[in-house]
CSV table of C-alpha atoms and ligand atoms in Angstrom, one decimal:
chain,number,residue,atom,x,y,z
A,6,UNK,CA,-2.9,18.0,-20.4
A,7,UNK,CA,-3.5,15.0,-18.2
A,8,UNK,CA,-5.4,11.9,-18.9
A,9,UNK,CA,-9.0,12.6,-19.7
A,10,UNK,CA,-8.2,16.0,-21.1
A,11,UNK,CA,-8.0,17.6,-17.6
A,12,UNK,CA,-5.9,20.8,-17.4
A,13,UNK,CA,-3.3,19.9,-14.8
A,14,UNK,CA,-2.8,23.5,-13.7
A,15,UNK,CA,-6.5,23.7,-12.9
A,16,UNK,CA,-6.0,20.9,-10.4
A,17,UNK,CA,-2.6,21.9,-9.2
A,18,UNK,CA,-2.3,25.7,-9.3
A,19,UNK,CA,1.2,25.1,-8.0
A,20,UNK,CA,2.1,24.1,-11.5
A,21,UNK,CA,1.7,27.7,-12.6
A,22,UNK,CA,4.8,28.6,-10.6
A,23,UNK,CA,8.1,27.1,-11.6
A,24,UNK,CA,8.4,23.7,-10.0
A,25,UNK,CA,10.9,21.2,-10.9
A,26,UNK,CA,11.6,17.7,-9.8
A,27,UNK,CA,15.1,16.8,-8.6
A,28,UNK,CA,16.0,13.2,-9.4
A,29,UNK,CA,19.3,12.8,-7.5
A,30,UNK,CA,17.5,9.9,-5.8
A,31,UNK,CA,15.2,8.3,-8.4
A,32,UNK,CA,13.4,6.4,-5.8
A,33,UNK,CA,12.5,9.5,-4.0
A,34,UNK,CA,12.3,12.5,-6.2
A,35,UNK,CA,12.1,15.9,-4.5
A,36,UNK,CA,9.9,18.8,-5.6
A,37,UNK,CA,11.8,22.1,-5.8
A,38,UNK,CA,10.2,25.5,-5.8
A,39,UNK,CA,11.2,28.5,-7.9
A,40,UNK,CA,13.2,29.9,-5.0
A,41,UNK,CA,15.2,26.6,-4.8
A,42,UNK,CA,13.7,25.4,-1.6
A,43,UNK,CA,12.5,21.8,-1.3
A,44,UNK,CA,8.9,20.9,-0.7
A,45,UNK,CA,9.1,18.9,2.6
A,46,UNK,CA,5.5,17.7,3.1
A,47,UNK,CA,6.8,14.4,4.3
A,48,UNK,CA,7.3,16.0,7.7
A,49,UNK,CA,3.6,16.4,8.2
A,50,UNK,CA,2.5,14.3,11.3
A,51,UNK,CA,5.8,12.4,10.9
A,52,UNK,CA,7.4,11.1,14.1
A,53,UNK,CA,11.0,11.4,12.9
A,54,UNK,CA,13.1,14.4,11.9
A,55,UNK,CA,15.2,12.7,9.3
A,56,UNK,CA,14.4,10.5,6.3
A,57,UNK,CA,16.3,7.3,6.0
A,58,UNK,CA,19.5,7.8,4.0
A,59,UNK,CA,20.0,6.1,0.8
A,60,UNK,CA,23.1,4.2,2.2
A,61,UNK,CA,21.2,2.9,5.2
A,62,UNK,CA,18.3,2.0,3.1
A,63,UNK,CA,20.4,0.0,0.5
A,64,UNK,CA,22.2,-1.8,3.3
A,65,UNK,CA,19.1,-2.7,5.4
A,66,UNK,CA,16.9,-3.5,2.4
A,67,UNK,CA,19.4,-6.0,1.1
A,68,UNK,CA,19.7,-7.8,4.4
A,69,UNK,CA,15.9,-7.9,4.8
A,70,UNK,CA,15.5,-9.1,1.3
A,71,UNK,CA,17.7,-12.1,2.1
A,72,UNK,CA,15.4,-12.8,5.1
A,73,UNK,CA,12.4,-12.5,2.8
A,74,UNK,CA,13.9,-15.2,0.6
A,75,UNK,CA,14.4,-17.5,3.6
A,76,UNK,CA,10.7,-16.8,4.4
A,77,UNK,CA,9.8,-17.9,0.9
A,78,UNK,CA,11.9,-21.1,1.2
A,79,UNK,CA,10.1,-21.8,4.4
A,80,UNK,CA,6.7,-21.3,2.9
A,81,UNK,CA,7.7,-23.6,0.1
A,82,UNK,CA,9.2,-26.3,2.3
A,83,UNK,CA,6.3,-26.3,4.7
A,84,UNK,CA,3.6,-26.1,2.0
A,85,UNK,CA,2.3,-22.9,3.6
A,86,UNK,CA,0.1,-20.4,1.9
A,87,UNK,CA,0.7,-16.8,2.5
A,88,UNK,CA,-1.3,-13.7,1.6
A,89,UNK,CA,-0.1,-10.2,2.1
A,90,UNK,CA,-2.6,-7.4,1.4
A,91,UNK,CA,-1.2,-4.0,0.6
A,92,UNK,CA,-3.7,-1.3,1.1
A,93,UNK,CA,-3.8,2.5,1.6
A,94,UNK,CA,-4.7,5.7,-0.1
A,95,UNK,CA,-3.6,6.6,-3.6
A,96,UNK,CA,0.2,7.3,-3.7
A,97,UNK,CA,0.7,5.8,-0.2
A,98,UNK,CA,3.5,3.7,-1.6
A,99,UNK,CA,1.9,0.2,-1.9
A,100,UNK,CA,3.3,-0.5,-5.4
A,101,UNK,CA,6.8,0.7,-4.6
A,102,UNK,CA,6.9,-1.5,-1.5
A,103,UNK,CA,5.7,-4.5,-3.3
A,104,UNK,CA,8.4,-4.0,-5.9
A,105,UNK,CA,11.0,-4.1,-3.2
A,106,UNK,CA,9.4,-7.2,-1.6
A,107,UNK,CA,9.5,-9.1,-4.8
A,108,UNK,CA,12.9,-7.8,-6.1
A,109,UNK,CA,14.9,-10.8,-5.1
A,110,UNK,CA,12.2,-13.4,-4.5
A,111,UNK,CA,11.8,-16.4,-6.8
A,112,UNK,CA,9.0,-15.5,-9.1
A,113,UNK,CA,8.0,-19.1,-9.1
A,114,UNK,CA,6.0,-19.2,-5.9
A,115,UNK,CA,5.6,-15.4,-5.3
A,116,UNK,CA,3.0,-13.5,-7.3
A,117,UNK,CA,1.5,-10.1,-7.3
A,118,UNK,CA,-2.2,-9.6,-7.9
A,119,UNK,CA,-3.3,-6.2,-9.0
A,120,UNK,CA,-6.9,-6.4,-10.3
A,121,UNK,CA,-8.5,-3.7,-12.4
A,122,UNK,CA,-12.0,-2.5,-12.5
A,123,UNK,CA,-14.4,-5.5,-12.3
A,124,UNK,CA,-15.8,-6.7,-15.6
A,125,UNK,CA,-19.5,-7.1,-16.3
A,126,UNK,CA,-19.2,-10.8,-15.6
A,127,UNK,CA,-17.4,-10.2,-12.3
A,128,UNK,CA,-20.0,-7.6,-11.3
A,129,UNK,CA,-22.5,-10.4,-11.4
A,130,UNK,CA,-20.5,-12.7,-9.1
A,131,UNK,CA,-20.2,-13.0,-5.4
A,132,UNK,CA,-18.0,-10.0,-4.5
A,133,UNK,CA,-15.1,-12.0,-3.2
A,134,UNK,CA,-15.1,-14.5,-6.1
A,135,UNK,CA,-12.6,-12.8,-8.3
A,136,UNK,CA,-10.1,-12.5,-5.5
A,137,UNK,CA,-10.6,-16.2,-4.4
A,138,UNK,CA,-9.3,-17.3,-7.8
A,139,UNK,CA,-5.9,-15.7,-7.0
A,140,UNK,CA,-5.4,-17.1,-3.5
A,141,UNK,CA,-2.2,-19.1,-3.1
A,142,UNK,CA,-1.8,-22.8,-3.3
A,143,UNK,CA,0.6,-24.7,-1.0
A,144,UNK,CA,4.1,-23.2,-1.1
A,145,UNK,CA,3.0,-19.8,-2.5
A,146,UNK,CA,3.1,-16.2,-1.4
A,147,UNK,CA,0.6,-13.9,-3.0
A,148,UNK,CA,0.8,-10.1,-2.6
A,149,UNK,CA,-2.4,-8.2,-3.3
A,150,UNK,CA,-1.8,-4.7,-4.6
A,151,UNK,CA,-5.2,-3.4,-3.5
A,152,UNK,CA,-7.7,-6.1,-2.6
A,153,UNK,CA,-11.2,-6.9,-1.7
A,154,UNK,CA,-10.9,-3.8,0.5
A,155,UNK,CA,-11.6,-1.7,-2.7
A,156,UNK,CA,-15.3,-2.0,-1.7
A,157,UNK,CA,-14.7,-0.3,1.6
A,158,UNK,CA,-12.5,2.4,0.0
A,159,UNK,CA,-12.7,3.6,-3.6
A,160,UNK,CA,-16.0,1.8,-4.3
A,161,UNK,CA,-17.7,3.3,-1.2
A,162,UNK,CA,-16.3,6.8,-1.7
A,163,UNK,CA,-16.8,7.0,-5.5
A,164,UNK,CA,-20.2,5.3,-5.4
A,165,UNK,CA,-19.2,2.3,-7.4
A,166,UNK,CA,-21.2,0.1,-5.0
A,167,UNK,CA,-24.5,0.8,-3.3
A,168,UNK,CA,-25.2,0.8,0.4
A,169,UNK,CA,-26.5,-2.7,0.4
A,170,UNK,CA,-23.4,-4.1,-1.3
A,171,UNK,CA,-21.2,-2.1,1.1
A,172,UNK,CA,-23.1,-3.4,4.2
A,173,UNK,CA,-22.8,-6.9,2.9
A,174,UNK,CA,-19.1,-6.5,2.4
A,175,UNK,CA,-18.5,-5.1,5.9
A,176,UNK,CA,-20.4,-8.2,7.2
A,177,UNK,CA,-18.7,-10.7,5.0
A,178,UNK,CA,-15.1,-9.5,5.0
A,179,UNK,CA,-14.3,-10.6,8.6
A,180,UNK,CA,-16.1,-13.9,8.0
A,181,UNK,CA,-14.2,-14.4,4.7
A,182,UNK,CA,-10.9,-13.7,6.4
A,183,UNK,CA,-11.8,-16.0,9.3
A,184,UNK,CA,-12.3,-18.8,6.9
A,185,UNK,CA,-9.0,-18.2,5.2
A,186,UNK,CA,-7.1,-18.1,8.5
A,187,UNK,CA,-9.0,-21.1,9.8
A,188,UNK,CA,-7.9,-23.0,6.8
A,189,UNK,CA,-4.3,-22.2,7.6
A,190,UNK,CA,-3.7,-19.3,5.3
A,191,UNK,CA,-1.1,-16.9,6.7
A,192,UNK,CA,-2.8,-13.6,6.2
A,193,UNK,CA,-1.1,-10.2,6.7
A,194,UNK,CA,-2.9,-6.9,6.1
A,195,UNK,CA,-0.8,-3.8,5.7
A,196,UNK,CA,-2.2,-0.3,5.6
A,197,UNK,CA,0.1,2.3,4.1
A,198,UNK,CA,-0.6,5.7,5.7
A,199,UNK,CA,0.4,8.9,3.8
A,200,UNK,CA,-0.5,12.4,5.0
A,201,UNK,CA,-2.7,14.8,3.0
A,202,UNK,CA,-0.1,17.3,1.9
A,203,UNK,CA,2.4,14.5,1.1
A,204,UNK,CA,-0.1,12.7,-1.0
A,205,UNK,CA,-0.6,16.0,-3.0
A,206,UNK,CA,3.1,16.4,-3.5
A,207,UNK,CA,3.3,12.8,-4.8
A,208,UNK,CA,0.5,13.5,-7.3
A,209,UNK,CA,2.3,16.7,-8.5
A,210,UNK,CA,5.6,14.7,-8.9
A,211,UNK,CA,3.6,12.1,-11.0
A,212,UNK,CA,2.3,14.9,-13.1
A,213,UNK,CA,5.8,16.5,-13.7
A,214,UNK,CA,7.8,13.2,-14.1
A,215,UNK,CA,7.2,11.6,-17.5
A,216,UNK,CA,7.9,8.1,-16.2
A,217,UNK,CA,5.3,8.5,-13.4
A,218,UNK,CA,2.5,10.1,-15.4
A,219,UNK,CA,0.8,6.8,-16.0
A,220,UNK,CA,0.4,6.4,-12.2
A,221,UNK,CA,-1.8,9.5,-12.0
A,222,UNK,CA,-5.3,8.4,-12.6
A,223,UNK,CA,-8.6,10.3,-12.8
A,224,UNK,CA,-9.5,8.6,-9.6
A,225,UNK,CA,-6.4,10.1,-8.0
A,226,UNK,CA,-7.5,13.6,-9.0
A,227,UNK,CA,-10.9,12.9,-7.6
A,228,UNK,CA,-9.5,11.7,-4.3
A,229,UNK,CA,-7.9,15.2,-3.7
A,230,UNK,CA,-11.3,16.6,-2.9
A,231,UNK,CA,-12.4,13.5,-1.1
A,232,UNK,CA,-9.8,13.3,1.6
A,233,UNK,CA,-12.3,13.5,4.4
A,234,UNK,CA,-14.6,10.9,2.7
A,235,UNK,CA,-11.7,8.5,2.4
A,236,UNK,CA,-10.8,9.2,6.1
A,237,UNK,CA,-14.3,8.3,7.1
A,238,UNK,CA,-14.3,5.2,4.9
A,239,UNK,CA,-11.0,4.1,6.4
A,240,UNK,CA,-12.2,4.5,10.0
A,241,UNK,CA,-15.4,2.5,9.3
A,242,UNK,CA,-13.3,-0.1,7.5
A,243,UNK,CA,-10.9,-0.5,10.5
A,244,UNK,CA,-13.8,-0.6,12.9
A,245,UNK,CA,-15.3,-3.6,11.1
A,246,UNK,CA,-12.3,-5.5,9.9
A,247,UNK,CA,-9.4,-5.0,12.4
A,248,UNK,CA,-10.2,-8.4,13.9
A,249,UNK,CA,-8.3,-10.7,16.2
A,250,UNK,CA,-7.8,-13.3,13.6
A,251,UNK,CA,-6.9,-10.8,10.9
A,252,UNK,CA,-5.7,-7.6,12.4
A,253,UNK,CA,-4.4,-4.6,10.4
A,254,UNK,CA,-0.9,-3.3,10.6
A,255,UNK,CA,-0.4,0.4,9.8
A,256,UNK,CA,2.8,1.6,8.1
A,257,UNK,CA,3.4,5.3,8.2
A,258,UNK,CA,4.7,6.0,4.8
A,259,UNK,CA,5.6,9.7,4.4
A,260,UNK,CA,9.2,8.5,4.3
A,261,UNK,CA,9.0,5.9,1.5
A,262,UNK,CA,12.3,4.2,2.2
A,263,UNK,CA,11.7,3.7,5.9
A,264,UNK,CA,8.2,2.5,5.2
A,265,UNK,CA,9.5,-0.2,2.8
A,266,UNK,CA,12.1,-1.6,5.2
A,267,UNK,CA,9.7,-1.4,8.2
A,268,UNK,CA,7.0,-3.2,6.3
A,269,UNK,CA,9.5,-5.9,5.5
A,270,UNK,CA,10.6,-6.1,9.1
A,271,UNK,CA,7.0,-6.3,10.3
A,272,UNK,CA,6.2,-9.2,8.0
A,273,UNK,CA,9.4,-11.1,8.9
A,274,UNK,CA,9.0,-10.5,12.6
A,275,UNK,CA,5.8,-12.5,12.8
A,276,UNK,CA,7.0,-15.8,11.3
A,277,UNK,CA,9.3,-18.4,12.8
A,278,UNK,CA,10.9,-19.5,9.5
A,279,UNK,CA,14.1,-21.5,9.3
A,280,UNK,CA,17.6,-20.0,9.5
A,281,UNK,CA,16.0,-16.7,10.7
A,282,UNK,CA,18.5,-14.0,11.6
A,283,UNK,CA,16.9,-12.1,14.5
A,284,UNK,CA,19.6,-9.5,14.5
A,285,UNK,CA,18.8,-8.4,11.0
A,286,UNK,CA,15.1,-8.4,11.6
A,287,UNK,CA,15.4,-6.5,14.9
A,288,UNK,CA,12.1,-5.1,16.0
A,289,UNK,CA,9.8,-3.0,13.9
A,290,UNK,CA,9.9,0.7,14.9
A,291,UNK,CA,6.6,1.2,16.8
A,292,UNK,CA,6.6,4.9,15.7
A,293,UNK,CA,6.4,3.7,12.1
A,294,UNK,CA,4.7,0.4,12.1
A,295,UNK,CA,2.2,-1.3,14.4
A,296,UNK,CA,-1.4,-2.2,15.2
A,297,UNK,CA,-4.0,0.2,13.8
A,298,UNK,CA,-5.1,1.4,17.3
A,299,UNK,CA,-1.6,2.8,18.0
A,300,UNK,CA,-0.9,4.6,14.7
A,301,UNK,CA,-4.0,5.7,13.0
A,302,UNK,CA,-4.7,9.4,13.1
B,402,ADP,P1,-4.7,2.7,-9.1
B,402,ADP,O1,-4.7,3.6,-7.9
B,402,ADP,O2,-4.8,1.3,-8.8
B,402,ADP,O3,-3.6,3.1,-10.1
B,402,ADP,P2,-7.3,4.0,-9.8
B,402,ADP,O4,-6.9,5.1,-8.9
B,402,ADP,O5,-7.7,4.3,-11.2
B,402,ADP,O6,-6.1,3.0,-10.0
B,402,ADP,O7,-8.4,3.1,-9.2
B,402,ADP,C1,-8.4,2.6,-7.9
B,402,ADP,C2,-9.1,1.3,-7.8
B,402,ADP,O8,-10.4,1.5,-8.1
B,402,ADP,C3,-8.6,0.2,-8.7
B,402,ADP,O9,-8.4,-0.9,-8.0
B,402,ADP,C4,-9.7,0.1,-9.7
B,402,ADP,O10,-9.8,-1.3,-10.1
B,402,ADP,C5,-10.9,0.5,-8.9
B,402,ADP,N1,-12.0,1.0,-9.8
B,402,ADP,C6,-11.8,1.9,-10.7
B,402,ADP,N2,-13.0,2.1,-11.3
B,402,ADP,C7,-13.9,1.3,-10.7
B,402,ADP,C8,-15.3,1.0,-10.9
B,402,ADP,N3,-16.1,1.6,-11.8
B,402,ADP,N4,-15.9,0.0,-10.1
B,402,ADP,C9,-15.1,-0.6,-9.2
B,402,ADP,N5,-13.8,-0.4,-9.0
B,402,ADP,C10,-13.2,0.5,-9.8
B,403,MLT,C1,0.1,3.8,-4.5
B,403,MLT,O1,0.1,3.7,-3.3
B,403,MLT,O2,-0.8,4.5,-5.1
B,403,MLT,C2,1.1,3.1,-5.4
B,403,MLT,O3,1.7,2.2,-4.6
B,403,MLT,C3,2.1,4.0,-6.0
B,403,MLT,C4,3.3,4.2,-5.2
B,403,MLT,O4,4.2,3.3,-5.3
B,403,MLT,O5,3.5,5.3,-4.6
């Protein structure tokens, strides 16, 4: 049984066959069918034939994490305020990427904000109000694991907000972000893009893996049947909020390891921090990370 008493096999008929999860790489478990073949849904609409190897990932990730630390010192020394928004569909890999971003940062000065369902009190406030409380002060980096964009995604699709609230959000979001940027906030908006079949595989792995079961929510299950509604919501969201002052960056994330390092590269590439190592940063792979217009399906 899953949360809320749902029968998992009803949702994922695949579970009636013998499926197991192979954990040779704990970061990237693989789903194995009864006949021993691996489920390779990551290949769906993916521009590369190989996933990043563990060795390359470990090596590159470490070097980029050192650069992220330099970025943090720079933010601290210059009194900068940085906001990184992590968005994307369920299971796109936002949380996993944030974990690697923060792994070696000094927690004093780098925070993750992951807000839950709004309380009654928050429901009565200006929509952006509860996010504003968490914005950085001088010297801080704040990473939003989901953000005000909930209103354009889950709230819109699941009907947690009405049309009027949605329209107001779509009008206010660019204005809100313009105010932040105008005030000197360094705003980065990352959209993690997972394909349909790969999202499903990740949900099944969450169901089968005891340490991932908490990640599978009732909303996740709902989203299976709402793929198209989420796509529509995403397109509308980009149309309204991919602005010059606060553009979106899309990260293709079917290969989680590559997505994590390319997301780091993309953030690092845009700031001229002290003691920067351009060789390590290189240039973000345009097949994996870039402006919304170039990568959104
Ligand atoms: P997550 O993907 O963050 O593990 P869920 O899939 O359950 O969690 O929910 C997705 C997002 O929807 C969360 O940010 C949550 O706060 C938000 N959410 C859930 N229920 C509501 C609600 N009734 N009204 C507004 N937002 C909600
Ligand atoms: C998500 O995108 O739903 C979370 O980041 C979980 C994950 O790390 O895949």
